[in-house]
PDB file of C-alpha atoms in Angstrom:
ATOM      1  CA  GLY X   1      61.969 -33.714 -30.913  1.00  0.00           C
ATOM      2  CA  GLU X   2      60.465 -37.146 -30.545  1.00  0.00           C
ATOM      3  CA  ASN X   3      57.897 -38.404 -33.054  1.00  0.00           C
ATOM      4  CA  VAL X   4      55.762 -41.499 -32.417  1.00  0.00           C
ATOM      5  CA  GLU X   5      53.816 -43.251 -35.140  1.00  0.00           C
ATOM      6  CA  GLN X   6      51.110 -45.782 -34.209  1.00  0.00           C
ATOM      7  CA  HIS X   7      49.340 -48.372 -36.360  1.00  0.00           C
ATOM      8  CA  PRO X   8      46.673 -49.388 -37.051  1.00  0.00           C
ATOM      9  CA  SER X   9      44.291 -46.537 -36.317  1.00  0.00           C
ATOM     10  CA  THR X  10      41.404 -48.985 -35.929  1.00  0.00           C
ATOM     11  CA  LEU X  11      41.430 -52.689 -35.142  1.00  0.00           C
ATOM     12  CA  SER X  12      38.454 -55.013 -35.015  1.00  0.00           C
ATOM     13  CA  VAL X  13      38.762 -58.560 -33.648  1.00  0.00           C
ATOM     14  CA  GLN X  14      36.538 -61.368 -32.482  1.00  0.00           C
ATOM     15  CA  GLU X  15      36.426 -62.231 -28.816  1.00  0.00           C
ATOM     16  CA  GLY X  16      39.208 -64.662 -27.996  1.00  0.00           C
ATOM     17  CA  ASP X  17      41.475 -63.519 -30.818  1.00  0.00           C
ATOM     18  CA  SER X  18      44.753 -61.675 -30.308  1.00  0.00           C
ATOM     19  CA  ALA X  19      45.315 -58.001 -31.038  1.00  0.00           C
ATOM     20  CA  VAL X  20      48.615 -56.346 -31.908  1.00  0.00           C
ATOM     21  CA  ILE X  21      49.299 -52.620 -32.032  1.00  0.00           C
ATOM     22  CA  LYS X  22      52.627 -51.282 -33.264  1.00  0.00           C
ATOM     23  CA  CYS X  23      54.517 -48.051 -32.666  1.00  0.00           C
ATOM     24  CA  THR X  24      57.731 -46.580 -33.995  1.00  0.00           C
ATOM     25  CA  TYR X  25      59.697 -43.712 -32.489  1.00  0.00           C
ATOM     26  CA  SER X  26      62.352 -41.407 -33.840  1.00  0.00           C
ATOM     27  CA  ASP X  27      64.568 -40.372 -30.916  1.00  0.00           C
ATOM     28  CA  SER X  28      67.147 -43.042 -30.112  1.00  0.00           C
ATOM     29  CA  ALA X  29      67.611 -41.430 -26.668  1.00  0.00           C
ATOM     30  CA  SER X  30      64.080 -42.438 -25.608  1.00  0.00           C
ATOM     31  CA  ASN X  31      64.196 -45.245 -23.075  1.00  0.00           C
ATOM     32  CA  TYR X  32      60.718 -45.456 -21.561  1.00  0.00           C
ATOM     33  CA  PHE X  33      57.665 -46.741 -23.445  1.00  0.00           C
ATOM     34  CA  PRO X  34      54.265 -46.870 -21.728  1.00  0.00           C
ATOM     35  CA  TRP X  35      50.904 -47.991 -23.085  1.00  0.00           C
ATOM     36  CA  TYR X  36      47.632 -46.421 -22.031  1.00  0.00           C
ATOM     37  CA  LYS X  37      44.023 -47.548 -22.368  1.00  0.00           C
ATOM     38  CA  GLN X  38      41.358 -44.858 -22.592  1.00  0.00           C
ATOM     39  CA  GLU X  39      37.718 -45.739 -22.215  1.00  0.00           C
ATOM     40  CA  LEU X  40      34.980 -43.379 -23.284  1.00  0.00           C
ATOM     41  CA  GLY X  41      34.662 -40.404 -20.964  1.00  0.00           C
ATOM     42  CA  LYS X  42      37.702 -41.351 -18.878  1.00  0.00           C
ATOM     43  CA  GLY X  43      41.329 -40.382 -18.609  1.00  0.00           C
ATOM     44  CA  PRO X  44      44.079 -42.630 -19.987  1.00  0.00           C
ATOM     45  CA  GLN X  45      44.984 -45.540 -17.745  1.00  0.00           C
ATOM     46  CA  LEU X  46      48.490 -46.995 -17.703  1.00  0.00           C
ATOM     47  CA  ILE X  47      48.280 -50.699 -18.557  1.00  0.00           C
ATOM     48  CA  ILE X  48      51.895 -51.690 -19.095  1.00  0.00           C
ATOM     49  CA  ASP X  49      55.269 -50.077 -19.704  1.00  0.00           C
ATOM     50  CA  ILE X  50      58.744 -51.150 -20.739  1.00  0.00           C
ATOM     51  CA  ARG X  51      62.188 -49.661 -20.389  1.00  0.00           C
ATOM     52  CA  SER X  52      65.024 -49.974 -22.838  1.00  0.00           C
ATOM     53  CA  ASN X  53      66.997 -52.438 -20.752  1.00  0.00           C
ATOM     54  CA  VAL X  54      64.501 -55.240 -21.480  1.00  0.00           C
ATOM     55  CA  GLY X  55      63.089 -56.629 -24.696  1.00  0.00           C
ATOM     56  CA  GLU X  56      59.762 -57.971 -23.466  1.00  0.00           C
ATOM     57  CA  LYS X  57      57.420 -57.612 -20.528  1.00  0.00           C
ATOM     58  CA  LYS X  58      54.259 -59.529 -19.780  1.00  0.00           C
ATOM     59  CA  ASP X  59      51.322 -58.996 -17.436  1.00  0.00           C
ATOM     60  CA  GLN X  60      48.642 -61.675 -17.719  1.00  0.00           C
ATOM     61  CA  ARG X  61      47.022 -61.234 -21.158  1.00  0.00           C
ATOM     62  CA  ILE X  62      49.057 -58.167 -22.064  1.00  0.00           C
ATOM     63  CA  ALA X  63      52.621 -58.085 -23.312  1.00  0.00           C
ATOM     64  CA  VAL X  64      54.888 -55.450 -24.769  1.00  0.00           C
ATOM     65  CA  THR X  65      57.965 -56.023 -26.919  1.00  0.00           C
ATOM     66  CA  LEU X  66      60.697 -53.528 -27.694  1.00  0.00           C
ATOM     67  CA  ASN X  67      63.252 -53.494 -30.495  1.00  0.00           C
ATOM     68  CA  LYS X  68      65.627 -50.617 -29.767  1.00  0.00           C
ATOM     69  CA  THR X  69      67.677 -51.182 -32.890  1.00  0.00           C
ATOM     70  CA  ALA X  70      64.656 -50.785 -35.123  1.00  0.00           C
ATOM     71  CA  LYS X  71      63.065 -48.225 -32.793  1.00  0.00           C
ATOM     72  CA  HIS X  72      59.731 -49.925 -32.562  1.00  0.00           C
ATOM     73  CA  PHE X  73      57.603 -51.452 -29.829  1.00  0.00           C
ATOM     74  CA  SER X  74      54.363 -53.383 -29.841  1.00  0.00           C
ATOM     75  CA  LEU X  75      51.427 -54.172 -27.578  1.00  0.00           C
ATOM     76  CA  HIS X  76      50.030 -57.695 -27.668  1.00  0.00           C
ATOM     77  CA  ILE X  77      46.685 -58.575 -26.128  1.00  0.00           C
ATOM     78  CA  THR X  78      45.757 -62.254 -26.084  1.00  0.00           C
ATOM     79  CA  GLU X  79      42.347 -63.834 -25.516  1.00  0.00           C
ATOM     80  CA  THR X  80      40.622 -60.522 -26.107  1.00  0.00           C
ATOM     81  CA  GLN X  81      37.374 -59.747 -24.303  1.00  0.00           C
ATOM     82  CA  PRO X  82      34.684 -57.154 -25.056  1.00  0.00           C
ATOM     83  CA  GLU X  83      35.933 -55.188 -22.024  1.00  0.00           C
ATOM     84  CA  ASP X  84      39.211 -54.663 -23.897  1.00  0.00           C
ATOM     85  CA  SER X  85      37.369 -52.399 -26.350  1.00  0.00           C
ATOM     86  CA  ALA X  86      38.856 -48.917 -25.938  1.00  0.00           C
ATOM     87  CA  VAL X  87      41.372 -46.507 -27.446  1.00  0.00           C
ATOM     88  CA  TYR X  88      44.984 -47.508 -26.863  1.00  0.00           C
ATOM     89  CA  PHE X  89      47.873 -45.037 -26.939  1.00  0.00           C
ATOM     90  CA  CYS X  90      51.573 -45.724 -27.013  1.00  0.00           C
ATOM     91  CA  ALA X  91      54.089 -43.147 -25.838  1.00  0.00           C
ATOM     92  CA  ALA X  92      57.824 -42.591 -25.674  1.00  0.00           C
ATOM     93  CA  GLY X  93      59.965 -40.659 -23.222  1.00  0.00           C
ATOM     94  CA  GLY X  94      62.986 -40.979 -21.013  1.00  0.00           C
ATOM     95  CA  ASP X  95      66.098 -39.416 -19.633  1.00  0.00           C
ATOM     96  CA  THR X  96      66.452 -36.532 -22.055  1.00  0.00           C
ATOM     97  CA  SER X  97      62.785 -35.550 -22.106  1.00  0.00           C
ATOM     98  CA  TYR X  98      62.514 -34.070 -18.588  1.00  0.00           C
ATOM     99  CA  GLY X  99      59.654 -36.396 -17.801  1.00  0.00           C
ATOM    100  CA  LYS X 100      57.701 -35.543 -20.923  1.00  0.00           C
ATOM    101  CA  LEU X 101      55.967 -38.179 -23.027  1.00  0.00           C
ATOM    102  CA  THR X 102      55.200 -38.071 -26.740  1.00  0.00           C
ATOM    103  CA  PHE X 103      52.054 -39.966 -27.671  1.00  0.00           C
ATOM    104  CA  GLY X 104      51.078 -41.931 -30.734  1.00  0.00           C
ATOM    105  CA  GLN X 105      47.864 -41.187 -32.586  1.00  0.00           C
ATOM    106  CA  GLY X 106      45.860 -43.924 -30.899  1.00  0.00           C
ATOM    107  CA  THR X 107      44.205 -47.193 -31.944  1.00  0.00           C
ATOM    108  CA  ILE X 108      40.499 -47.819 -31.567  1.00  0.00           C
ATOM    109  CA  LEU X 109      40.177 -51.479 -30.614  1.00  0.00           C
ATOM    110  CA  THR X 110      36.778 -53.141 -30.943  1.00  0.00           C
ATOM    111  CA  VAL X 111      36.299 -56.679 -29.649  1.00  0.00           C
ATOM    112  CA  HIS X 112      33.149 -58.294 -30.993  1.00  0.00           C
ATOM    113  CA  PRO X 113      31.416 -60.880 -28.783  1.00  0.00           C
TER     114      PRO X 113
ATOM    115  CA  SER H   1      50.043 -45.106  -8.621  1.00  0.00           C
ATOM    116  CA  ALA H   2      48.240 -41.847  -7.821  1.00  0.00           C
ATOM    117  CA  VAL H   3      44.657 -40.770  -7.301  1.00  0.00           C
ATOM    118  CA  ILE H   4      43.963 -37.616  -9.285  1.00  0.00           C
ATOM    119  CA  SER H   5      40.805 -35.566  -9.384  1.00  0.00           C
ATOM    120  CA  GLN H   6      39.833 -32.743 -11.702  1.00  0.00           C
ATOM    121  CA  LYS H   7      37.188 -30.089 -11.374  1.00  0.00           C
ATOM    122  CA  PRO H   8      34.960 -29.447 -13.180  1.00  0.00           C
ATOM    123  CA  SER H   9      34.405 -32.714 -14.997  1.00  0.00           C
ATOM    124  CA  ARG H  10      32.715 -30.832 -17.817  1.00  0.00           C
ATOM    125  CA  ASP H  11      31.546 -27.335 -18.641  1.00  0.00           C
ATOM    126  CA  ILE H  12      29.884 -25.369 -21.371  1.00  0.00           C
ATOM    127  CA  CYS H  13      31.226 -21.839 -21.757  1.00  0.00           C
ATOM    128  CA  GLN H  14      30.511 -18.832 -23.876  1.00  0.00           C
ATOM    129  CA  ARG H  15      32.968 -17.445 -26.379  1.00  0.00           C
ATOM    130  CA  GLY H  16      35.306 -14.852 -24.852  1.00  0.00           C
ATOM    131  CA  THR H  17      35.061 -16.119 -21.275  1.00  0.00           C
ATOM    132  CA  SER H  18      37.632 -18.171 -19.347  1.00  0.00           C
ATOM    133  CA  LEU H  19      37.573 -21.498 -17.549  1.00  0.00           C
ATOM    134  CA  THR H  20      39.845 -22.555 -14.716  1.00  0.00           C
ATOM    135  CA  ILE H  21      40.409 -26.280 -14.251  1.00  0.00           C
ATOM    136  CA  GLN H  22      41.674 -27.671 -10.970  1.00  0.00           C
ATOM    137  CA  CYS H  23      43.824 -30.760 -10.535  1.00  0.00           C
ATOM    138  CA  GLN H  24      44.316 -32.365  -7.131  1.00  0.00           C
ATOM    139  CA  VAL H  25      46.542 -35.378  -6.402  1.00  0.00           C
ATOM    140  CA  ASP H  26      46.515 -37.538  -3.285  1.00  0.00           C
ATOM    141  CA  SER H  27      50.267 -37.332  -2.640  1.00  0.00           C
ATOM    142  CA  GLN H  28      53.086 -34.883  -3.190  1.00  0.00           C
ATOM    143  CA  VAL H  29      54.558 -34.940  -6.664  1.00  0.00           C
ATOM    144  CA  THR H  30      57.247 -32.866  -8.287  1.00  0.00           C
ATOM    145  CA  MET H  31      56.076 -32.879 -11.864  1.00  0.00           C
ATOM    146  CA  MET H  32      52.573 -32.186 -13.121  1.00  0.00           C
ATOM    147  CA  PHE H  33      51.571 -31.908 -16.756  1.00  0.00           C
ATOM    148  CA  TRP H  34      48.621 -30.449 -18.624  1.00  0.00           C
ATOM    149  CA  TYR H  35      47.425 -31.971 -21.892  1.00  0.00           C
ATOM    150  CA  ARG H  36      44.797 -31.154 -24.470  1.00  0.00           C
ATOM    151  CA  GLN H  37      42.918 -33.889 -26.302  1.00  0.00           C
ATOM    152  CA  GLN H  38      40.866 -32.596 -29.185  1.00  0.00           C
ATOM    153  CA  PRO H  39      37.857 -34.700 -30.257  1.00  0.00           C
ATOM    154  CA  GLY H  40      38.977 -38.063 -31.588  1.00  0.00           C
ATOM    155  CA  GLN H  41      42.640 -37.095 -31.340  1.00  0.00           C
ATOM    156  CA  SER H  42      45.709 -37.971 -29.340  1.00  0.00           C
ATOM    157  CA  LEU H  43      47.129 -36.152 -26.333  1.00  0.00           C
ATOM    158  CA  THR H  44      49.106 -32.961 -26.870  1.00  0.00           C
ATOM    159  CA  LEU H  45      51.231 -31.583 -24.056  1.00  0.00           C
ATOM    160  CA  ILE H  46      50.415 -27.972 -23.188  1.00  0.00           C
ATOM    161  CA  ALA H  47      52.899 -27.379 -20.386  1.00  0.00           C
ATOM    162  CA  THR H  48      54.869 -28.841 -17.519  1.00  0.00           C
ATOM    163  CA  ALA H  49      54.098 -27.359 -14.092  1.00  0.00           C
ATOM    164  CA  ASN H  50      56.702 -27.722 -11.375  1.00  0.00           C
ATOM    165  CA  GLN H  51      56.171 -26.277  -7.918  1.00  0.00           C
ATOM    166  CA  GLY H  52      58.153 -23.162  -7.227  1.00  0.00           C
ATOM    167  CA  SER H  53      58.931 -22.301 -10.820  1.00  0.00           C
ATOM    168  CA  GLU H  54      57.216 -20.944 -13.898  1.00  0.00           C
ATOM    169  CA  ALA H  55      55.436 -23.459 -16.078  1.00  0.00           C
ATOM    170  CA  THR H  56      57.263 -24.588 -19.201  1.00  0.00           C
ATOM    171  CA  TYR H  57      55.098 -24.320 -22.307  1.00  0.00           C
ATOM    172  CA  GLU H  58      55.326 -26.427 -25.444  1.00  0.00           C
ATOM    173  CA  SER H  59      55.533 -24.954 -28.905  1.00  0.00           C
ATOM    174  CA  GLY H  60      52.200 -23.485 -29.934  1.00  0.00           C
ATOM    175  CA  PHE H  61      50.986 -22.820 -26.387  1.00  0.00           C
ATOM    176  CA  VAL H  62      51.478 -19.485 -24.614  1.00  0.00           C
ATOM    177  CA  ILE H  63      51.072 -18.320 -21.051  1.00  0.00           C
ATOM    178  CA  ASP H  64      48.570 -15.581 -21.918  1.00  0.00           C
ATOM    179  CA  LYS H  65      46.159 -18.159 -23.320  1.00  0.00           C
ATOM    180  CA  PHE H  66      46.899 -20.988 -20.837  1.00  0.00           C
ATOM    181  CA  PRO H  67      48.060 -19.540 -17.500  1.00  0.00           C
ATOM    182  CA  ILE H  68      49.014 -22.202 -14.991  1.00  0.00           C
ATOM    183  CA  SER H  69      49.439 -22.084 -11.242  1.00  0.00           C
ATOM    184  CA  ARG H  70      51.256 -24.625  -9.058  1.00  0.00           C
ATOM    185  CA  PRO H  71      50.993 -23.373  -5.482  1.00  0.00           C
ATOM    186  CA  ASN H  72      52.040 -26.633  -3.803  1.00  0.00           C
ATOM    187  CA  LEU H  73      53.059 -30.222  -4.471  1.00  0.00           C
ATOM    188  CA  THR H  74      49.502 -31.620  -4.678  1.00  0.00           C
ATOM    189  CA  PHE H  75      47.585 -29.010  -6.671  1.00  0.00           C
ATOM    190  CA  SER H  76      47.618 -27.139  -9.954  1.00  0.00           C
ATOM    191  CA  THR H  77      45.235 -25.084 -12.052  1.00  0.00           C
ATOM    192  CA  LEU H  78      45.027 -24.476 -15.778  1.00  0.00           C
ATOM    193  CA  THR H  79      43.051 -21.534 -17.100  1.00  0.00           C
ATOM    194  CA  VAL H  80      41.911 -21.461 -20.698  1.00  0.00           C
ATOM    195  CA  SER H  81      41.422 -17.786 -21.539  1.00  0.00           C
ATOM    196  CA  ASN H  82      39.442 -15.882 -24.134  1.00  0.00           C
ATOM    197  CA  LEU H  83      37.609 -19.011 -25.195  1.00  0.00           C
ATOM    198  CA  SER H  84      36.735 -19.785 -28.789  1.00  0.00           C
ATOM    199  CA  PRO H  85      34.980 -22.863 -30.231  1.00  0.00           C
ATOM    200  CA  GLU H  86      38.400 -24.206 -31.252  1.00  0.00           C
ATOM    201  CA  ASP H  87      39.203 -24.599 -27.544  1.00  0.00           C
ATOM    202  CA  SER H  88      36.510 -27.268 -27.219  1.00  0.00           C
ATOM    203  CA  SER H  89      38.530 -30.264 -26.035  1.00  0.00           C
ATOM    204  CA  ILE H  90      39.235 -32.541 -23.142  1.00  0.00           C
ATOM    205  CA  TYR H  91      41.869 -31.121 -20.803  1.00  0.00           C
ATOM    206  CA  LEU H  92      43.844 -33.637 -18.777  1.00  0.00           C
ATOM    207  CA  CYS H  93      46.324 -33.285 -15.976  1.00  0.00           C
ATOM    208  CA  SER H  94      48.877 -35.925 -15.160  1.00  0.00           C
ATOM    209  CA  VAL H  95      51.539 -36.453 -12.524  1.00  0.00           C
ATOM    210  CA  GLU H  96      54.899 -38.157 -12.639  1.00  0.00           C
ATOM    211  CA  LYS H  97      55.857 -40.047  -9.525  1.00  0.00           C
ATOM    212  CA  GLY H  98      59.287 -40.317  -8.004  1.00  0.00           C
ATOM    213  CA  GLY H  99      61.385 -39.709 -11.084  1.00  0.00           C
ATOM    214  CA  THR H 100      60.159 -42.892 -12.765  1.00  0.00           C
ATOM    215  CA  ASP H 101      58.922 -41.198 -15.977  1.00  0.00           C
ATOM    216  CA  THR H 102      55.595 -42.931 -15.295  1.00  0.00           C
ATOM    217  CA  GLN H 103      52.624 -40.604 -15.659  1.00  0.00           C
ATOM    218  CA  TYR H 104      49.199 -41.071 -14.141  1.00  0.00           C
ATOM    219  CA  PHE H 105      46.245 -39.180 -15.542  1.00  0.00           C
ATOM    220  CA  GLY H 106      43.221 -37.510 -14.071  1.00  0.00           C
ATOM    221  CA  PRO H 107      39.732 -38.158 -15.455  1.00  0.00           C
ATOM    222  CA  GLY H 108      39.780 -35.056 -17.652  1.00  0.00           C
ATOM    223  CA  THR H 109      37.653 -31.952 -18.063  1.00  0.00           C
ATOM    224  CA  ARG H 110      35.424 -31.810 -21.121  1.00  0.00           C
ATOM    225  CA  LEU H 111      35.071 -28.230 -22.317  1.00  0.00           C
ATOM    226  CA  THR H 112      32.539 -27.122 -24.889  1.00  0.00           C
ATOM    227  CA  VAL H 113      32.677 -23.523 -26.135  1.00  0.00           C
ATOM    228  CA  LEU H 114      29.600 -22.071 -27.787  1.00  0.00           C
TER     229      LEU H 114
END
């Protein structure tokens, strides 16, 4: 089955800096890669996703890049704000997974004012 | 997207009892999923619940412990049976919309077992 590794487990940045979280996956058949943000006491919220037919996707301060050859994808947050502080999860899934997603271990992001 | 509600939002239960968690979505969906998130951990899929068929359980999860119902396209329940302190977790339901692989999550149910 699919295995997703996520790094780092914790990330601390100053407000205004950029933050990068990286994930690798094992199943070359995976073709869908979402990122979720989970705030304390809430369910995960989808913030951006990418499919294997593109290499990069951007939405305001958030971008995701995908390298299918190397089987890794990354989340980039620019101009970080204290409100970005949360736990971020990457996941992998796609055609052969019957809708299922495999999640990474999570990254606790802290943005210091 | 989808608007998903879960009941209860939290509960404290005694060892040996059961808790049934409800998940309601604002539109019809084919696929619903139940996850467990142990304290400080990632999400682990318990089972996939499709309307009109038996739930499909992941390795390590069994129907006797986690019975699931899916009576229609907007509702599902997960029961956690014969509770032990190790069952203390957040339980999350999610839905996949329109064959896109995209999953939207409910707010979760925080279960504490004493």
